[in-house]
Tab-separated table of C-alpha atoms and ligand atoms in Angstrom:
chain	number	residue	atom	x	y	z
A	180	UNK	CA	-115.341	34.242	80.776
A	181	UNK	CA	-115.102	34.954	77.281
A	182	UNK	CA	-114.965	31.783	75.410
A	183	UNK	CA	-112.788	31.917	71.998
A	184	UNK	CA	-113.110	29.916	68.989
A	185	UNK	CA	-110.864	27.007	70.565
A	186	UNK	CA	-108.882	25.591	67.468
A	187	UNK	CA	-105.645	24.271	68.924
A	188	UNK	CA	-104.592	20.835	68.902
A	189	UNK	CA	-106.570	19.760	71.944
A	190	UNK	CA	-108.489	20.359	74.167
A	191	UNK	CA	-111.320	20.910	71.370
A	192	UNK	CA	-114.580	22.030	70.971
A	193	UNK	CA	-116.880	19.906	73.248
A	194	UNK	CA	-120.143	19.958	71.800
A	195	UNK	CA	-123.323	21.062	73.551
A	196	UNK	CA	-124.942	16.889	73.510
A	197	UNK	CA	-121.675	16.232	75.080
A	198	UNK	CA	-121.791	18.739	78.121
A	199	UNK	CA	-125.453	18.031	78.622
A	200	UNK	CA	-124.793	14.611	78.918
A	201	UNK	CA	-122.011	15.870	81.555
A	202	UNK	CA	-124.312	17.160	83.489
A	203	UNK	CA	-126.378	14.300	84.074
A	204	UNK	CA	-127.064	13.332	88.028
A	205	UNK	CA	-124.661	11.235	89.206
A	206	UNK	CA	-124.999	7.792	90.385
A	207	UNK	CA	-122.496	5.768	92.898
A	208	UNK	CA	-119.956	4.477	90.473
A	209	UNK	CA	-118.641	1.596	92.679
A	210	UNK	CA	-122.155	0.166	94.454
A	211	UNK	CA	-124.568	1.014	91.629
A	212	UNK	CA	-124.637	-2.049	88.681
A	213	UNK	CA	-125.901	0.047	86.318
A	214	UNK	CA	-123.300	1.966	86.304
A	215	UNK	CA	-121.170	-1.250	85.831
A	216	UNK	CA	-123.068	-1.833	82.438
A	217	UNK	CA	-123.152	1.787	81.722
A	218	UNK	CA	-118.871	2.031	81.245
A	219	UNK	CA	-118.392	-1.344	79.806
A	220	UNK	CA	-120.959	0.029	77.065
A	221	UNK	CA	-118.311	3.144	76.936
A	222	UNK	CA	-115.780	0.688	76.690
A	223	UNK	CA	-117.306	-1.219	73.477
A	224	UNK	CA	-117.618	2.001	72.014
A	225	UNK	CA	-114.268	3.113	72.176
A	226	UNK	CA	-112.865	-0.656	71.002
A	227	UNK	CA	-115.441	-0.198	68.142
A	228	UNK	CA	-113.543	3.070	67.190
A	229	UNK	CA	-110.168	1.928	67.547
A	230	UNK	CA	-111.507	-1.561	65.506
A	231	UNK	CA	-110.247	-3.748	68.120
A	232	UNK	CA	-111.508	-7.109	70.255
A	233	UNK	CA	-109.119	-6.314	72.953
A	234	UNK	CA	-109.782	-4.676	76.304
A	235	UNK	CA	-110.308	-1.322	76.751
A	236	UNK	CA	-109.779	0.400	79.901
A	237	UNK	CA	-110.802	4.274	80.694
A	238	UNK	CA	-107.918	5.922	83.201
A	239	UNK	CA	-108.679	8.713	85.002
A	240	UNK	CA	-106.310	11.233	84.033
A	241	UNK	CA	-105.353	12.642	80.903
A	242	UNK	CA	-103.088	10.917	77.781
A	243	UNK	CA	-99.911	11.401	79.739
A	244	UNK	CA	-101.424	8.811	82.443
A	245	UNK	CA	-101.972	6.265	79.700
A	246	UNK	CA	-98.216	6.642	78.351
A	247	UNK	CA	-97.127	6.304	81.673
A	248	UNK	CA	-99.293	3.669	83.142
A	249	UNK	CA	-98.150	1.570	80.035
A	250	UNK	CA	-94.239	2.175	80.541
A	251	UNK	CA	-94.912	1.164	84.538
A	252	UNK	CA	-96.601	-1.819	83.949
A	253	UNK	CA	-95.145	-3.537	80.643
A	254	UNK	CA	-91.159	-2.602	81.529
A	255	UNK	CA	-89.482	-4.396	84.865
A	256	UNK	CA	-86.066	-2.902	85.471
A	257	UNK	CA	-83.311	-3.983	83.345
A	258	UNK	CA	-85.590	-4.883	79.890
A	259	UNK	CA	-84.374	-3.632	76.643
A	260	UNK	CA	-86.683	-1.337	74.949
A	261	UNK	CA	-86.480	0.820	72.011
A	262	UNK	CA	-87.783	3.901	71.899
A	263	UNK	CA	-88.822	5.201	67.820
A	264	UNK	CA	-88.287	9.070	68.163
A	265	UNK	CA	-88.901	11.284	65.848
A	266	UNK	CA	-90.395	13.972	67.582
A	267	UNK	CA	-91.494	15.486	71.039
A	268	UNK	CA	-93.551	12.811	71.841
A	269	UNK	CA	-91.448	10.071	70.358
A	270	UNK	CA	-88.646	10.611	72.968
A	271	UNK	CA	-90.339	11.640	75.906
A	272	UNK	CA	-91.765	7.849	75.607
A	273	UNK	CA	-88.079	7.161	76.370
A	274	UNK	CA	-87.631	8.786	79.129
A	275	UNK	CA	-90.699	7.194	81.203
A	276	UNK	CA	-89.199	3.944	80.167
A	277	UNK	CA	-86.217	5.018	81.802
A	278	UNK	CA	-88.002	6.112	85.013
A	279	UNK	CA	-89.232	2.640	84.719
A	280	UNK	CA	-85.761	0.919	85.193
A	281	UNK	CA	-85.647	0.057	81.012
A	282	UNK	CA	-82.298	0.138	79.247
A	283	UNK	CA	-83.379	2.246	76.465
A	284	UNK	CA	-82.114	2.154	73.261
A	285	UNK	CA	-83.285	5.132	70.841
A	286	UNK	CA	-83.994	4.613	66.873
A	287	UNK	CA	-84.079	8.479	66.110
A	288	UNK	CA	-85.777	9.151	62.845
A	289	UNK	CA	-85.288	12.443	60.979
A	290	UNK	CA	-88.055	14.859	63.387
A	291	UNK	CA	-89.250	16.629	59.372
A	292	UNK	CA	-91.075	13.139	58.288
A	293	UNK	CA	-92.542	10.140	59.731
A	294	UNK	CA	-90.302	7.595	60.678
A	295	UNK	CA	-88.350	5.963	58.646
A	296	UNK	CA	-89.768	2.487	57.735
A	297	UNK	CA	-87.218	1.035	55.737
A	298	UNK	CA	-84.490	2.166	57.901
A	299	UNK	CA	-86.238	0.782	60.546
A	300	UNK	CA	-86.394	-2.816	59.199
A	301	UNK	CA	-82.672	-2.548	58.465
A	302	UNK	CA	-82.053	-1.471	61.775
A	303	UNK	CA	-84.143	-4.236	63.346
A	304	UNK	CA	-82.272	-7.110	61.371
A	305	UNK	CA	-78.974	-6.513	63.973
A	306	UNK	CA	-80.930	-5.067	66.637
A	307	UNK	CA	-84.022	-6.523	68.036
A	308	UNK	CA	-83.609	-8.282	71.072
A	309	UNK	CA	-85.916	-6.370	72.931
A	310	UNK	CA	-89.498	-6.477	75.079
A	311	UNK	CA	-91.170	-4.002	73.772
A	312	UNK	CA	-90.569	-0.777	71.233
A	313	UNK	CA	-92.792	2.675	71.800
A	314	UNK	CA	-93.736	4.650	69.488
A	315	UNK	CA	-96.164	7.739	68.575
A	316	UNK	CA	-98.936	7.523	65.915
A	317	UNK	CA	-99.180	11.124	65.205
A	318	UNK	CA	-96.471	13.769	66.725
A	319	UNK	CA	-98.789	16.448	67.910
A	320	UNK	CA	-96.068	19.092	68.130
A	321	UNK	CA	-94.774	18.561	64.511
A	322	UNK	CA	-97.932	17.553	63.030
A	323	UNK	CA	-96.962	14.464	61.330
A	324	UNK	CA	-98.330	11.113	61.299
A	325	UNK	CA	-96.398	7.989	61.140
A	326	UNK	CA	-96.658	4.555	59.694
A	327	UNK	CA	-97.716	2.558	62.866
A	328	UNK	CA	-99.935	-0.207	60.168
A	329	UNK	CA	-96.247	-0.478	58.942
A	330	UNK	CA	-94.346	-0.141	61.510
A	331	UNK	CA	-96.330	-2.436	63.877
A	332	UNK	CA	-96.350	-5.635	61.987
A	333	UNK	CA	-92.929	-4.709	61.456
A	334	UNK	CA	-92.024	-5.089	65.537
A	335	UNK	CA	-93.916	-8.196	65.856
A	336	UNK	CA	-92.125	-9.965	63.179
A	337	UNK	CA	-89.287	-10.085	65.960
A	338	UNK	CA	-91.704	-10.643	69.261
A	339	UNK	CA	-90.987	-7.127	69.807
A	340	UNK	CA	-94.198	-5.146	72.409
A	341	UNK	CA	-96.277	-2.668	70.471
A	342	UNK	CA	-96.870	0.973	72.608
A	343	UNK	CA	-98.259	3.061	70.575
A	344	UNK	CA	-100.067	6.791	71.303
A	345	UNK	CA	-102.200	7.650	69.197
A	346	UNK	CA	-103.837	10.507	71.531
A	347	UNK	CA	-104.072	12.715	69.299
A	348	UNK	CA	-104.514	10.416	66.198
A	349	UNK	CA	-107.446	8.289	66.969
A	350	UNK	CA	-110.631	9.484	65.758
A	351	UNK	CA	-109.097	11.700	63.231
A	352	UNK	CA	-106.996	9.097	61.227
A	353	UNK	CA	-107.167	5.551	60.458
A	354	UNK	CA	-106.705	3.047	63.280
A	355	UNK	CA	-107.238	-0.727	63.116
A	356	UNK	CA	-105.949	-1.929	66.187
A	357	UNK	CA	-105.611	-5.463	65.693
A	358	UNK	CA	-104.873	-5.931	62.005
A	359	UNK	CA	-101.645	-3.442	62.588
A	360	UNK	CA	-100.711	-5.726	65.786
A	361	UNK	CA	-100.804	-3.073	68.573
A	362	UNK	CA	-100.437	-4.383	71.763
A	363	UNK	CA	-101.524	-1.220	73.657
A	364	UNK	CA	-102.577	1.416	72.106
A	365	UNK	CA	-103.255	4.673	74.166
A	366	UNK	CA	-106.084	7.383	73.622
A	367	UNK	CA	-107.097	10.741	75.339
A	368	UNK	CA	-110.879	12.077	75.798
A	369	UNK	CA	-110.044	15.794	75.041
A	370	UNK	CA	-108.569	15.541	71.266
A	371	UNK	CA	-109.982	13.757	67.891
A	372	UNK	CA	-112.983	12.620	70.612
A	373	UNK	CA	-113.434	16.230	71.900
A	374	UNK	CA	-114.602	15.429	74.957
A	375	UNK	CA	-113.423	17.501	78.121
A	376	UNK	CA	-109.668	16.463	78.836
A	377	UNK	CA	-109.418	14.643	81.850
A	378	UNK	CA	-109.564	10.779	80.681
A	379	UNK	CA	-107.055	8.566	79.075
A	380	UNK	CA	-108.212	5.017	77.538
A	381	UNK	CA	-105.923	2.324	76.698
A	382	UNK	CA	-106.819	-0.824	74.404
A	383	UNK	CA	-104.429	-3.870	75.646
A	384	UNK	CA	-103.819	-7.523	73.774
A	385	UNK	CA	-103.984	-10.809	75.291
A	386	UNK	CA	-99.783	-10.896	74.859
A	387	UNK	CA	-99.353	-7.324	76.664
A	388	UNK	CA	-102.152	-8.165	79.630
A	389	UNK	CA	-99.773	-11.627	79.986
A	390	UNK	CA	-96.571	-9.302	80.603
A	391	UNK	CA	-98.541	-7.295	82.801
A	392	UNK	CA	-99.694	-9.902	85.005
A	393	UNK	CA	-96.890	-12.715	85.226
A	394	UNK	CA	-93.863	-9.617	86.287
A	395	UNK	CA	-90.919	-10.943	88.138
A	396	UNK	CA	-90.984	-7.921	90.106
A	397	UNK	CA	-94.090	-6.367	91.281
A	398	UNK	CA	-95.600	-3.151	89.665
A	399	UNK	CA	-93.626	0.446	90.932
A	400	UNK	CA	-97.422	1.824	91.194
A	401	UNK	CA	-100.453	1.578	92.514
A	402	UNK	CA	-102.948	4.454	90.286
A	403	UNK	CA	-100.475	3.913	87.252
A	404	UNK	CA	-100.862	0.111	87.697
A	405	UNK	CA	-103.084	-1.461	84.462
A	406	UNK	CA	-103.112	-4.816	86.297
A	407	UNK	CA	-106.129	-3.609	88.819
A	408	UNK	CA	-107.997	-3.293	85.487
A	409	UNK	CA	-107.766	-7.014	84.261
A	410	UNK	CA	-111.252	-8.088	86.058
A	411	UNK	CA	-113.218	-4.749	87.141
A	412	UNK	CA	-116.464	-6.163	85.425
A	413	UNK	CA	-116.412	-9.329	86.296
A	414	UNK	CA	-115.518	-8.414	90.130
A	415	UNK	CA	-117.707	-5.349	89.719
A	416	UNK	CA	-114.618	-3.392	91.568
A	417	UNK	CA	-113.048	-0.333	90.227
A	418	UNK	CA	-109.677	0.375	92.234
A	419	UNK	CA	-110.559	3.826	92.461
A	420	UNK	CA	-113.678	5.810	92.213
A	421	UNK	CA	-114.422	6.751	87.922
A	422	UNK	CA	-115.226	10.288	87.203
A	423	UNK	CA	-118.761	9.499	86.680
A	424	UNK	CA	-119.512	12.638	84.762
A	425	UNK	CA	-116.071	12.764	82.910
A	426	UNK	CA	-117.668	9.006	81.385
A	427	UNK	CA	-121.095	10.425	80.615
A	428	UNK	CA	-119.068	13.063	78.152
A	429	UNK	CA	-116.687	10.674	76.776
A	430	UNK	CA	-119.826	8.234	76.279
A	431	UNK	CA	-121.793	10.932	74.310
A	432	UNK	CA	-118.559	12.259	72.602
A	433	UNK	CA	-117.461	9.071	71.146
A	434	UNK	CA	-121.243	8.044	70.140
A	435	UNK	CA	-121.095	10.890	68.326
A	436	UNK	CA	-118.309	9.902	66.189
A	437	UNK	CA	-119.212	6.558	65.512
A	438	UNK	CA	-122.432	7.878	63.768
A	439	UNK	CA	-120.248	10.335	61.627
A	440	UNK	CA	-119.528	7.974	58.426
A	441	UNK	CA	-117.754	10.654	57.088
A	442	UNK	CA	-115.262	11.726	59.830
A	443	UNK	CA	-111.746	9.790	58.935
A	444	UNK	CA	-112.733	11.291	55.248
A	445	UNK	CA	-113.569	15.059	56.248
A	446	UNK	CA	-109.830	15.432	58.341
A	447	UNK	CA	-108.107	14.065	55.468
A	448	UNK	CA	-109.857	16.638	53.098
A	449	UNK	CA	-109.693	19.256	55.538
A	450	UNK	CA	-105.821	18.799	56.454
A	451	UNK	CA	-104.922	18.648	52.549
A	452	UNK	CA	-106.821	22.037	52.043
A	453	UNK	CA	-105.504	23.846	54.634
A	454	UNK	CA	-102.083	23.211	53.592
A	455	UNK	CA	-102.687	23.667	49.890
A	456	UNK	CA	-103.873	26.906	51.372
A	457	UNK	CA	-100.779	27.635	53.412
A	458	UNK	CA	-98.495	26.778	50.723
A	459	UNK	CA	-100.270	29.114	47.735
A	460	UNK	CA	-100.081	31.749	50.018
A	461	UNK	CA	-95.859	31.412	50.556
A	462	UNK	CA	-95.831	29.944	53.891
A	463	UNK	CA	-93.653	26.829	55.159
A	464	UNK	CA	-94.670	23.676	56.757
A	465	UNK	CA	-92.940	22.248	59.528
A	466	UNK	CA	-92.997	18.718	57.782
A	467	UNK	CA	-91.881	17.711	54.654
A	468	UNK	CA	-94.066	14.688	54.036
A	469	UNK	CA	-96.580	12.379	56.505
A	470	UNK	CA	-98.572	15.144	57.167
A	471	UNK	CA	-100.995	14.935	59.908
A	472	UNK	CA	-104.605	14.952	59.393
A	473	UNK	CA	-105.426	15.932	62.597
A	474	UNK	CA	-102.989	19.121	63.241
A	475	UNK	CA	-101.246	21.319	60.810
A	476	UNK	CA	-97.816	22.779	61.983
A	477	UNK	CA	-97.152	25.688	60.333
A	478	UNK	CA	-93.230	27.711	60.484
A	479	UNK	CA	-93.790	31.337	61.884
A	480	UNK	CA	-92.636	33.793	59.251
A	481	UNK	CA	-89.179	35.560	60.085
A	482	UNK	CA	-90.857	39.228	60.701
A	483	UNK	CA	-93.216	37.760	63.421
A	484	UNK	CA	-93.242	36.113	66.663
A	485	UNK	CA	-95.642	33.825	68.081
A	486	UNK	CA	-96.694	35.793	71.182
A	487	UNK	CA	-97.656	38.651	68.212
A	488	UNK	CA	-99.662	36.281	66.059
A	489	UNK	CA	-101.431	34.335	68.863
A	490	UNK	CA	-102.429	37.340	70.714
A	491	UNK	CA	-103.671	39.693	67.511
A	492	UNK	CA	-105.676	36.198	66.749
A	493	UNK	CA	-106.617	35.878	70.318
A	494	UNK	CA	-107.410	39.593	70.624
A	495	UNK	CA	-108.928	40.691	67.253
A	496	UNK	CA	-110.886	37.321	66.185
A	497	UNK	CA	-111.292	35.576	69.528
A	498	UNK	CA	-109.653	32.587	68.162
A	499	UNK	CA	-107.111	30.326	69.955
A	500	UNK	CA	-104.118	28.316	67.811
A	501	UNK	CA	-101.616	26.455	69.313
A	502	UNK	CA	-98.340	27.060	70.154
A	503	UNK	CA	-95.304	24.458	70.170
A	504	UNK	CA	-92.751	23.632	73.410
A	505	UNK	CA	-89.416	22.182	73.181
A	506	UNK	CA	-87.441	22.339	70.082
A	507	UNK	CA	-89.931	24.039	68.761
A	508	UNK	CA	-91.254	26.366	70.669
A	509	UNK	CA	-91.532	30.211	69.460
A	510	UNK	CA	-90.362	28.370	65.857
A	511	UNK	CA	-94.392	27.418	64.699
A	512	UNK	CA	-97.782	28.058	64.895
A	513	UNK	CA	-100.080	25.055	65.423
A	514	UNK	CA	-103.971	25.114	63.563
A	515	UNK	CA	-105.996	22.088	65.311
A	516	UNK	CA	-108.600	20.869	63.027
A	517	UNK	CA	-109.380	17.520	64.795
A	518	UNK	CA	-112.735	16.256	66.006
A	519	UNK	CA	-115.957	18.574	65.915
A	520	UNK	CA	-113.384	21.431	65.240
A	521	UNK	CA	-112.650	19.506	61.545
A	522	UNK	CA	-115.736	21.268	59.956
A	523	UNK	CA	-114.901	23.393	57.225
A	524	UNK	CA	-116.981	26.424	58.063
A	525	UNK	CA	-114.957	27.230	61.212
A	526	UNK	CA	-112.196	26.530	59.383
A	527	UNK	CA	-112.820	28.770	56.780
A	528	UNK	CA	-113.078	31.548	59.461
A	529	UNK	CA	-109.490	30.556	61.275
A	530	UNK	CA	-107.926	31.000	58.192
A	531	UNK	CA	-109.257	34.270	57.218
A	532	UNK	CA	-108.298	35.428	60.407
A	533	UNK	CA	-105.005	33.986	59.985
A	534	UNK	CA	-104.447	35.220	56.638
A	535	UNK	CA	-105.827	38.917	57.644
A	536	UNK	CA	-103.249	39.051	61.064
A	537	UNK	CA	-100.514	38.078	59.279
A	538	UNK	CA	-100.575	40.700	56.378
A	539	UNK	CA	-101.120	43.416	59.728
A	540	UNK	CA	-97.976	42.111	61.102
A	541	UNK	CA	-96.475	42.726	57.670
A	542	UNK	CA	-96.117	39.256	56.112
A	543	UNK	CA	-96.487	39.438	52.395
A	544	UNK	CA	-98.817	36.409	51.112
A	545	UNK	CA	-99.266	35.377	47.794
A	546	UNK	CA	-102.377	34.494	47.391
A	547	UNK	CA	-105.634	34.176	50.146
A	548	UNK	CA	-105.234	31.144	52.448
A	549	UNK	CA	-109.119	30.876	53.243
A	550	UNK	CA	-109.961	31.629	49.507
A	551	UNK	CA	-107.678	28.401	48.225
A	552	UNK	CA	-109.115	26.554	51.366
A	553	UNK	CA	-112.385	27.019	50.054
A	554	UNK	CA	-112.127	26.665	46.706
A	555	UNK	CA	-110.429	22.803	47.034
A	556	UNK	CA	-112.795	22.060	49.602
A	557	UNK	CA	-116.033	22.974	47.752
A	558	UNK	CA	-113.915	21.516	44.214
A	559	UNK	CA	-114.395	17.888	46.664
A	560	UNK	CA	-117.494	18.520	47.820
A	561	UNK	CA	-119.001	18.702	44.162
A	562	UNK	CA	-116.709	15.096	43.984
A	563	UNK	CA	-119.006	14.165	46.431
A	564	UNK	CA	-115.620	12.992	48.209
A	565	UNK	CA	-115.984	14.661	51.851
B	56	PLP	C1	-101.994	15.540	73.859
B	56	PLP	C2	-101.066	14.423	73.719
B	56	PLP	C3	-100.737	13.607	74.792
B	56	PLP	C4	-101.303	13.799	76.154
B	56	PLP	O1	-100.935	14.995	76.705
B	56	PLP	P1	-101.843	15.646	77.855
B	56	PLP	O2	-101.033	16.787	78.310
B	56	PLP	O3	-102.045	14.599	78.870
B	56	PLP	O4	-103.085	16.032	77.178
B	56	PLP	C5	-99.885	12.549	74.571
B	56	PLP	N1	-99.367	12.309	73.360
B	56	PLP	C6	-99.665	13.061	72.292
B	56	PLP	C7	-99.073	12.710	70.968
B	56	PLP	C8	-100.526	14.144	72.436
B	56	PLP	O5	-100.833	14.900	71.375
């Protein structure tokens, strides 16, 4: 297989410590005690990264499994939950509280900028009788990232449930779990982390683990259940057999991060200068404001189509962007600079690319993206700031 430069907005780039550590012989997850020590040690790591105390479990399956598994085991049919939408994400969190038996009600916040905080506290002054509220830290589709250390406190002013997913936030932006008053807060192995996809992780409070485990009616699930997570160390049980490689990578993978100081510092740098370069060059972002650090979302010129860009990238440079489904699917073009694919060299080389298929395909640009990429980058470097 030919492997291409893999910048979309996950899976990343899984370094080579990470897939050697993959590869490690495998032990008997359930019998052996070591291996026992060996997650819970995963498990610290993660709760350092998302600055928490609370628990963290490690699902096997990817981020959907940890929106889902959070939706079956917080909401009992007929609880009032609101579901803060603005994007993709944002209201697809709806709809598994509505498989879930939850009378939903929807604050929809204009899907161009993160959500609207002060029209959110006015909202909640008449309307907040309810369990719990989900919400998304950074829309992956749209690329923006909204104000959950706002928002959150916000919610539990009125008693309100914190679910928040930050797959494809955590690790790339800033994330303090318990001073913004997240209840659960879901993760994914194969984005910021970049670690293969395959593993979602979940950090849950006291108050959410209490709603979990004193339910009227029993959980609708068995492998979407949290509840068979509560004691797994201290009964040495796991309900079901862990992906005993899939932990080694995550292990290594989020090690990794922990020892880069720099890493919340380098995606903010990096996102600004890729859309400074974007912009100088005469091309439109998808947001307005509450730009993403992680993922820029970029509006395809009239003249081309996305199947032309991605495959002349694909093709010509052997480099991979992401598309977008839904609303706006065939309307953007999605650059992924999140994890160990937020280094400015590769970067650098996307955007050349970039810039070089688009004036092929006949898109006039006003000035070199890659060239204004570099130049603020290497302008903060000398700043000493990433
Ligand atoms: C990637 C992602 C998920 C998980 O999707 P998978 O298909 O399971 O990888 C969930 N939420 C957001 C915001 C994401 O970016």
């Amino acid at each position: 297989m030919n492997i291409p430069l893999l910048m979309t907005p996950g899976p990343t780039y899984v370094h080579e410590d990470v897939r050697r550590a993959m590869s490690t012989e495998i032990v008997n997850p359930d019998l052996d005690l070591q291996f026992y020590e060996f997650y819970k040690d995963t498990c610290g790591k993660l709760k350092q990264l998302m600055n928490t105390k609370n628990d963290v479990v490690i699902l096997n399956g990817e981020g959907i499994l940890g929106l889902e598994a959070a939706c079956c085991s917080i909401i009992e049919p007929g609880d009032n939950i609101l579901c803060i939408d603005n994007g993709v994400f944002g209201r697809g969190f709806g709809e598994f509280a509505t498989i879930y038996g939850a009378h939903v009600t929807y604050f929809i916040s204009d899907y161009h900028k993160g959500i609207d905080v002060s029209g959110l506290r006015e909202f909640l002054k008449e309307n907040n009788n309810f369990k719990a509220a989900t919400l998304v830290h950074c829309e992956t589709p749209s690329g923006i990232t909204n104000a959950v250390d706002l928002i959150c406190p916000m919610l539990k002013e009125y008693g309100i449930i914190t679910i928040v997913d930050s797959v494809s936030a955590v690790g790339g932006e800033r994330l303090y779990v318990d001073e913004w008053q997240m209840d659960i807060v879901i993760g994914g192995s194969q984005k910021c982390l970049s670690a293969p996809p395959g593993l979602a992780f979940l950090s849950i409070s006291k108050l959410a683990w209490n709603k979990i485990l004193n339910r009227k009616s029993p959980i609708a699930g068995f492998y979407c259940s949290l509840a068979h997570w509560k004691t797994w160390y201290e009964d040495k049980w796991f309900p079901y057999t862990p992906p005993v490689n899939d932990i080694y990578a995550l292990r290594e993978a989020v090690r990794r991060l922990l020892r880069d100081k720099t890493a919340l510092e380098r995606h903010r740098s990096a996102a600004g200068a890729v859309r400074e370069g974007l912009i100088a060059a005469g091309l439109r972002l998808y947001p307005v404001e509450s730009f993403s650090s992680t993922v820029t979302t970029v509006m395809l010129p009239e003249e081309v189509s996305f199947e032309e860009l991605s495959s002349k990238l694909y093709e010509e440079h052997g480099i991979m962007l992401g598309g977008a489904f839904d609303f706006l699917k065939d309307r953007v073009i999605r650059i992924g600079h999140m994890g160990e694919n937020c280094r400015n060299e590769k970067i650098y080389a996307v955007l050349k690319a970039f810039d070089h298929v688009l004036r092929s395909l006949g898109v006039e640009l006003k000035a070199n993206i890659h060239t204004v990429f570099e130049e603020i980058i290497s302008h903060e470097l000398k700043r000493g700031v990433c």
